[in-house]
Coordinates of C-alpha atoms in Angstrom, one line a residue:
X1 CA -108.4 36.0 15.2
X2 CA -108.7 38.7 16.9
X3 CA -107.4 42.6 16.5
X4 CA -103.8 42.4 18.1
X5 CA -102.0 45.0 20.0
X6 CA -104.9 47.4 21.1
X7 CA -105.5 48.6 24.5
X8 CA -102.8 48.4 27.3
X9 CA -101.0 45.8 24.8
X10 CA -100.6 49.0 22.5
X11 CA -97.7 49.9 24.4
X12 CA -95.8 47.1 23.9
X13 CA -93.9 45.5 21.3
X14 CA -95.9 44.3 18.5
X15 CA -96.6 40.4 18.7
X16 CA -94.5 38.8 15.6
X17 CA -94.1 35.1 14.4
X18 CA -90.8 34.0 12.8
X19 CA -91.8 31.1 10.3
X20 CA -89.7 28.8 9.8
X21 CA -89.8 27.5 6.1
X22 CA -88.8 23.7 5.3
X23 CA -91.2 21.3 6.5
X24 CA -93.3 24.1 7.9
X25 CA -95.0 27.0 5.6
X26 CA -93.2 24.8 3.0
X27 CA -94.5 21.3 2.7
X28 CA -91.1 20.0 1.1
X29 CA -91.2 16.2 2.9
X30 CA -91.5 14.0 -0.4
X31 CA -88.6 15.8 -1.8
X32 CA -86.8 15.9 1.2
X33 CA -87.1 12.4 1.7
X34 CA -86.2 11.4 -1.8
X35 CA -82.6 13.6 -1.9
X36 CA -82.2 12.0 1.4
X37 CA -82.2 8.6 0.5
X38 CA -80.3 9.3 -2.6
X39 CA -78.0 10.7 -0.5
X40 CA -77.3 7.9 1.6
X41 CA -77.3 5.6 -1.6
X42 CA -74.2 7.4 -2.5
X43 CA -72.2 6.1 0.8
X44 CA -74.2 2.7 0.3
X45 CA -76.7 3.2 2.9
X46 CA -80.2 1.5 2.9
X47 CA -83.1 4.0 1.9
X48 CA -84.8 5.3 4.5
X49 CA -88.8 5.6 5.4
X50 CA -90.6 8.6 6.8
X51 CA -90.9 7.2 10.2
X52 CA -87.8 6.7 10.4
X53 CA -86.2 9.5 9.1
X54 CA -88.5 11.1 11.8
X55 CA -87.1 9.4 14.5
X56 CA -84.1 9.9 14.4
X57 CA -83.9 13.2 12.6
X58 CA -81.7 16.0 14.2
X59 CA -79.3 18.5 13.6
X60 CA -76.6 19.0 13.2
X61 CA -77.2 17.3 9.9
X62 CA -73.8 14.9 10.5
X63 CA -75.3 14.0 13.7
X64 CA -78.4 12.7 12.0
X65 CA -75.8 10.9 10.1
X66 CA -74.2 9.7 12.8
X67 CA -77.5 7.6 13.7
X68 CA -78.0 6.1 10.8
X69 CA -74.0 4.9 10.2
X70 CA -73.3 4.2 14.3
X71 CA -70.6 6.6 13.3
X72 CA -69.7 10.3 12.0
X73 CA -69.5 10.7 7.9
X74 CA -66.0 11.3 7.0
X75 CA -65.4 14.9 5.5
X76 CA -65.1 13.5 2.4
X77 CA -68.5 11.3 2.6
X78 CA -70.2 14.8 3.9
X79 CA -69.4 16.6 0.6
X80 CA -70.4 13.9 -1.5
X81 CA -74.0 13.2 0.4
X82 CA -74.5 17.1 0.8
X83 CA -73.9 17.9 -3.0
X84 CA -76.1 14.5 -3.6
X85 CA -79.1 15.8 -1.4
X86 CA -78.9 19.1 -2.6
X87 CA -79.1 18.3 -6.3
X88 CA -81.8 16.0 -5.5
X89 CA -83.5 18.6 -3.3
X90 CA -83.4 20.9 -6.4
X91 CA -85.0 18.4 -9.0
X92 CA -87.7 17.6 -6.9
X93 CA -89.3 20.5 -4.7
X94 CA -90.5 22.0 -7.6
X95 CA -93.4 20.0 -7.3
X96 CA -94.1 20.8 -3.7
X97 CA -96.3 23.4 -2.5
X98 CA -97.0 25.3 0.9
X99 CA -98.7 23.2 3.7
X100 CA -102.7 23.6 4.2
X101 CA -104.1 26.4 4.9
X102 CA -100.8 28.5 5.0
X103 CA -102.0 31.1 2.7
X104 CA -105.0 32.4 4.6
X105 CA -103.2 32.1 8.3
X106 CA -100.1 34.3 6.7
X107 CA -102.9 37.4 5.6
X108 CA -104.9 36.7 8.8
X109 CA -101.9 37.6 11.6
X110 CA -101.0 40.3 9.2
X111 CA -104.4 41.8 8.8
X112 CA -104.5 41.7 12.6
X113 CA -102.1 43.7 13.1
X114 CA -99.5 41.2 13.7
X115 CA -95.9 40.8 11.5
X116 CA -94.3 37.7 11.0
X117 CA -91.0 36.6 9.4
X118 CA -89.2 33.7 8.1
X119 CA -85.9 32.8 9.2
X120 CA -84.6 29.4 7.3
X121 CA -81.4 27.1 7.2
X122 CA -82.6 26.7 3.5
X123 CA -79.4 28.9 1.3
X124 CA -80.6 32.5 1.3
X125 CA -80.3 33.2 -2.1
X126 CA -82.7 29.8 -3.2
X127 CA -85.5 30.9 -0.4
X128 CA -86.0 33.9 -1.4
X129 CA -87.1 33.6 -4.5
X130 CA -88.8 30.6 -3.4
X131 CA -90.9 32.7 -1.2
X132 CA -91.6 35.6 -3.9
X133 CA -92.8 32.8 -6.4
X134 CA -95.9 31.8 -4.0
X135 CA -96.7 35.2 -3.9
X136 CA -96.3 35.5 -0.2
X137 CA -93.5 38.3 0.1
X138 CA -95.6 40.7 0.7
X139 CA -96.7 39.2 4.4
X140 CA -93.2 39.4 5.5
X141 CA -90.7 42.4 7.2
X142 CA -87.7 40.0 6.7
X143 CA -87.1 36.6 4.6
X144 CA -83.7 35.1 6.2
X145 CA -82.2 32.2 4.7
X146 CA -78.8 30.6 5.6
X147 CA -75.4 31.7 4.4
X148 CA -72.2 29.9 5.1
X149 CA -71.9 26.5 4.7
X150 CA -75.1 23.8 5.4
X151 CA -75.3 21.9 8.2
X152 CA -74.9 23.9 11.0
X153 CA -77.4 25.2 13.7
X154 CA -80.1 27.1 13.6
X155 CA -79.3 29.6 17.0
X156 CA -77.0 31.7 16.1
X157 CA -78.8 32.2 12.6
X158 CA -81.7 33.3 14.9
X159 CA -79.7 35.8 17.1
X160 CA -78.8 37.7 13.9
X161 CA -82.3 37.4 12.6
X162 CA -84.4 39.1 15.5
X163 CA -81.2 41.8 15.8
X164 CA -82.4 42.8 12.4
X165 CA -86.2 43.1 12.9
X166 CA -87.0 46.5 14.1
X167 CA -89.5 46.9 16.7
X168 CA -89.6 43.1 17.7
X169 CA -89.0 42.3 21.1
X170 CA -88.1 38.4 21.6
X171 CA -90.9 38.1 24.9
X172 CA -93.7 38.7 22.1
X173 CA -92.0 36.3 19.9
X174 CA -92.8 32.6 18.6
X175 CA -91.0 30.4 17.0
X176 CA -93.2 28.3 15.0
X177 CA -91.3 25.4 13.4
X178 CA -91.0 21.5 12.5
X179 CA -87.1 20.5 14.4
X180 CA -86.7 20.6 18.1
X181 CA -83.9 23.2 16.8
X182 CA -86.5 25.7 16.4
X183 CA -87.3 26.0 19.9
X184 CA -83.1 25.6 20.5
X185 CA -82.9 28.4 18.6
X186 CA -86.4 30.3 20.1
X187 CA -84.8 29.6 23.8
X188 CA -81.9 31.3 23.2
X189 CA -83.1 34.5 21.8
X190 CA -85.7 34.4 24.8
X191 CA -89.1 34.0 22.5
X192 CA -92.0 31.3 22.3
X193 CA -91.7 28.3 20.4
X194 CA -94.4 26.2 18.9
X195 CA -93.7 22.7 17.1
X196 CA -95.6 21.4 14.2
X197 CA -95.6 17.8 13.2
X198 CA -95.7 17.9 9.8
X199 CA -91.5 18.1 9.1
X200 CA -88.9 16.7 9.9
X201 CA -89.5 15.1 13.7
X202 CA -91.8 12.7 15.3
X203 CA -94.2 13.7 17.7
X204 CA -92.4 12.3 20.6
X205 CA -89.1 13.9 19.4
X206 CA -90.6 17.1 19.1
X207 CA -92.5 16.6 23.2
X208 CA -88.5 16.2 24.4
X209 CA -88.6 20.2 23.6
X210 CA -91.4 21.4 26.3
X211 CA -92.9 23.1 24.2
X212 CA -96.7 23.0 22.7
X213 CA -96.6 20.2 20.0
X214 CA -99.2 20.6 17.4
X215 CA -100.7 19.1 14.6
X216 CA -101.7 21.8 12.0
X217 CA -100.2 25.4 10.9
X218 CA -103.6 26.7 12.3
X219 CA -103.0 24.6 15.9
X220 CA -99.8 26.7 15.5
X221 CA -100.8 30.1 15.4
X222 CA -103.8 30.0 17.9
X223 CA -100.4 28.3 20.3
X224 CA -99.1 31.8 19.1
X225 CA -101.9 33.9 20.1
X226 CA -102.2 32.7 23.4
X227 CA -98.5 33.0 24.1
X228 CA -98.3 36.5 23.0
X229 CA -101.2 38.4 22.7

């Protein structure tokens, strides 16, 4: 990588990448996967494989619901999966870690000059800490995590997100996340979006988007590079 932001490019806004967290910097699928089908095992639901969660997988979270059932959850079947998956969620992400190589491409766009950011639906007040224990704080201007209720979308989260990031101007922003939502979400503020395949969606899912589909967290951030720099 390159030094960013010298020359003509000086003048401009300074080129900034807004991480997305779950099934992205944070490698979070096994857990994920296990509250899931524990989840569903509450409403009697079959478990549910990998490959198939990534099919179908999309948000709104009922929706994804709605797929699997051939009908909406009740309310009442809602609040009893959503406390199920998140008490699952919480036993078993302890164990996870953050995806390949994550470390060193975090300290690399920041020792080039670039800033980055991570805007999550994961609850605020879990991610943050979260994010401090791996020791990666530092590499950030802004940690976001949702507040409000889960299962919601991810756009107008990201509207408040760039508002509050201070010399970053959407047109030298990507998006680099694992859900088609992330590029709902990059669209609408105007920025670059760049989809990894390691989450939540399927490769074809994630294609539907239009935007560059890639394999790795370093794929990612040379997609990122090229888009803004």
């Amino acid at each position: 990588m390159g030094t960013l932001g010298n020359g003509e490019r000086g003048a401009q806004a300074t080129p900034h990448i807004v991480w997305d967290w779950n099934g992205t910097l944070f490698h979070d699928t096994d857990a994920v996967i296990t509250a899931t089908n524990a989840a569903f095992a509450e409403i009697g639901l079959a478990p549910i494989t990998l490959a198939r969660y990534r099919e179908l997988y999309c948000v709104p979270i009922p929706r994804f619901y709605e797929r699997l059932m051939g009908r909406l959850p009740t309310s009442a079947e809602w609040e009893r999966m959503d406390v199920v998956f998140h008490r699952h969620y919480a036993d078993h992400h302890i164990r996870c870690g953050l995806a390949d190589g994550a470390e060193s491409l975090l300290a690399r766009w920041q020792d080039a000059g670039g800033t980055q950011s991570i805007m999550s639906m994961y609850g605020h007040e879990a991610l943050v800490p979260l994010v401090r224990g791996f020791g990666i704080e530092r590499r950030f201007i802004r940690v976001d995590g949702r507040t409000g209720p889960s299962g919601g979308s991810k756009t107008e989260h990201m509207v408040r997100h760039l508002t509050g990031l201070d010399g970053v101007a959407a047109r030298r922003t990507v998006v680099i996340g694992d859900a088609v939502d992330d590029a709902v979400a990059a669209a609408h503020v105007g920025a670059h979006a760049v989809l990894y395949t390691g989450g939540s969606h399927s490769r074809d899912s994630l294609a539907e988007a239009g935007v560059p589909v890639v394999d790795s967290l370093a794929e990612a951030v040379a997609e990122a590079e090229r888009l803004v720099i």
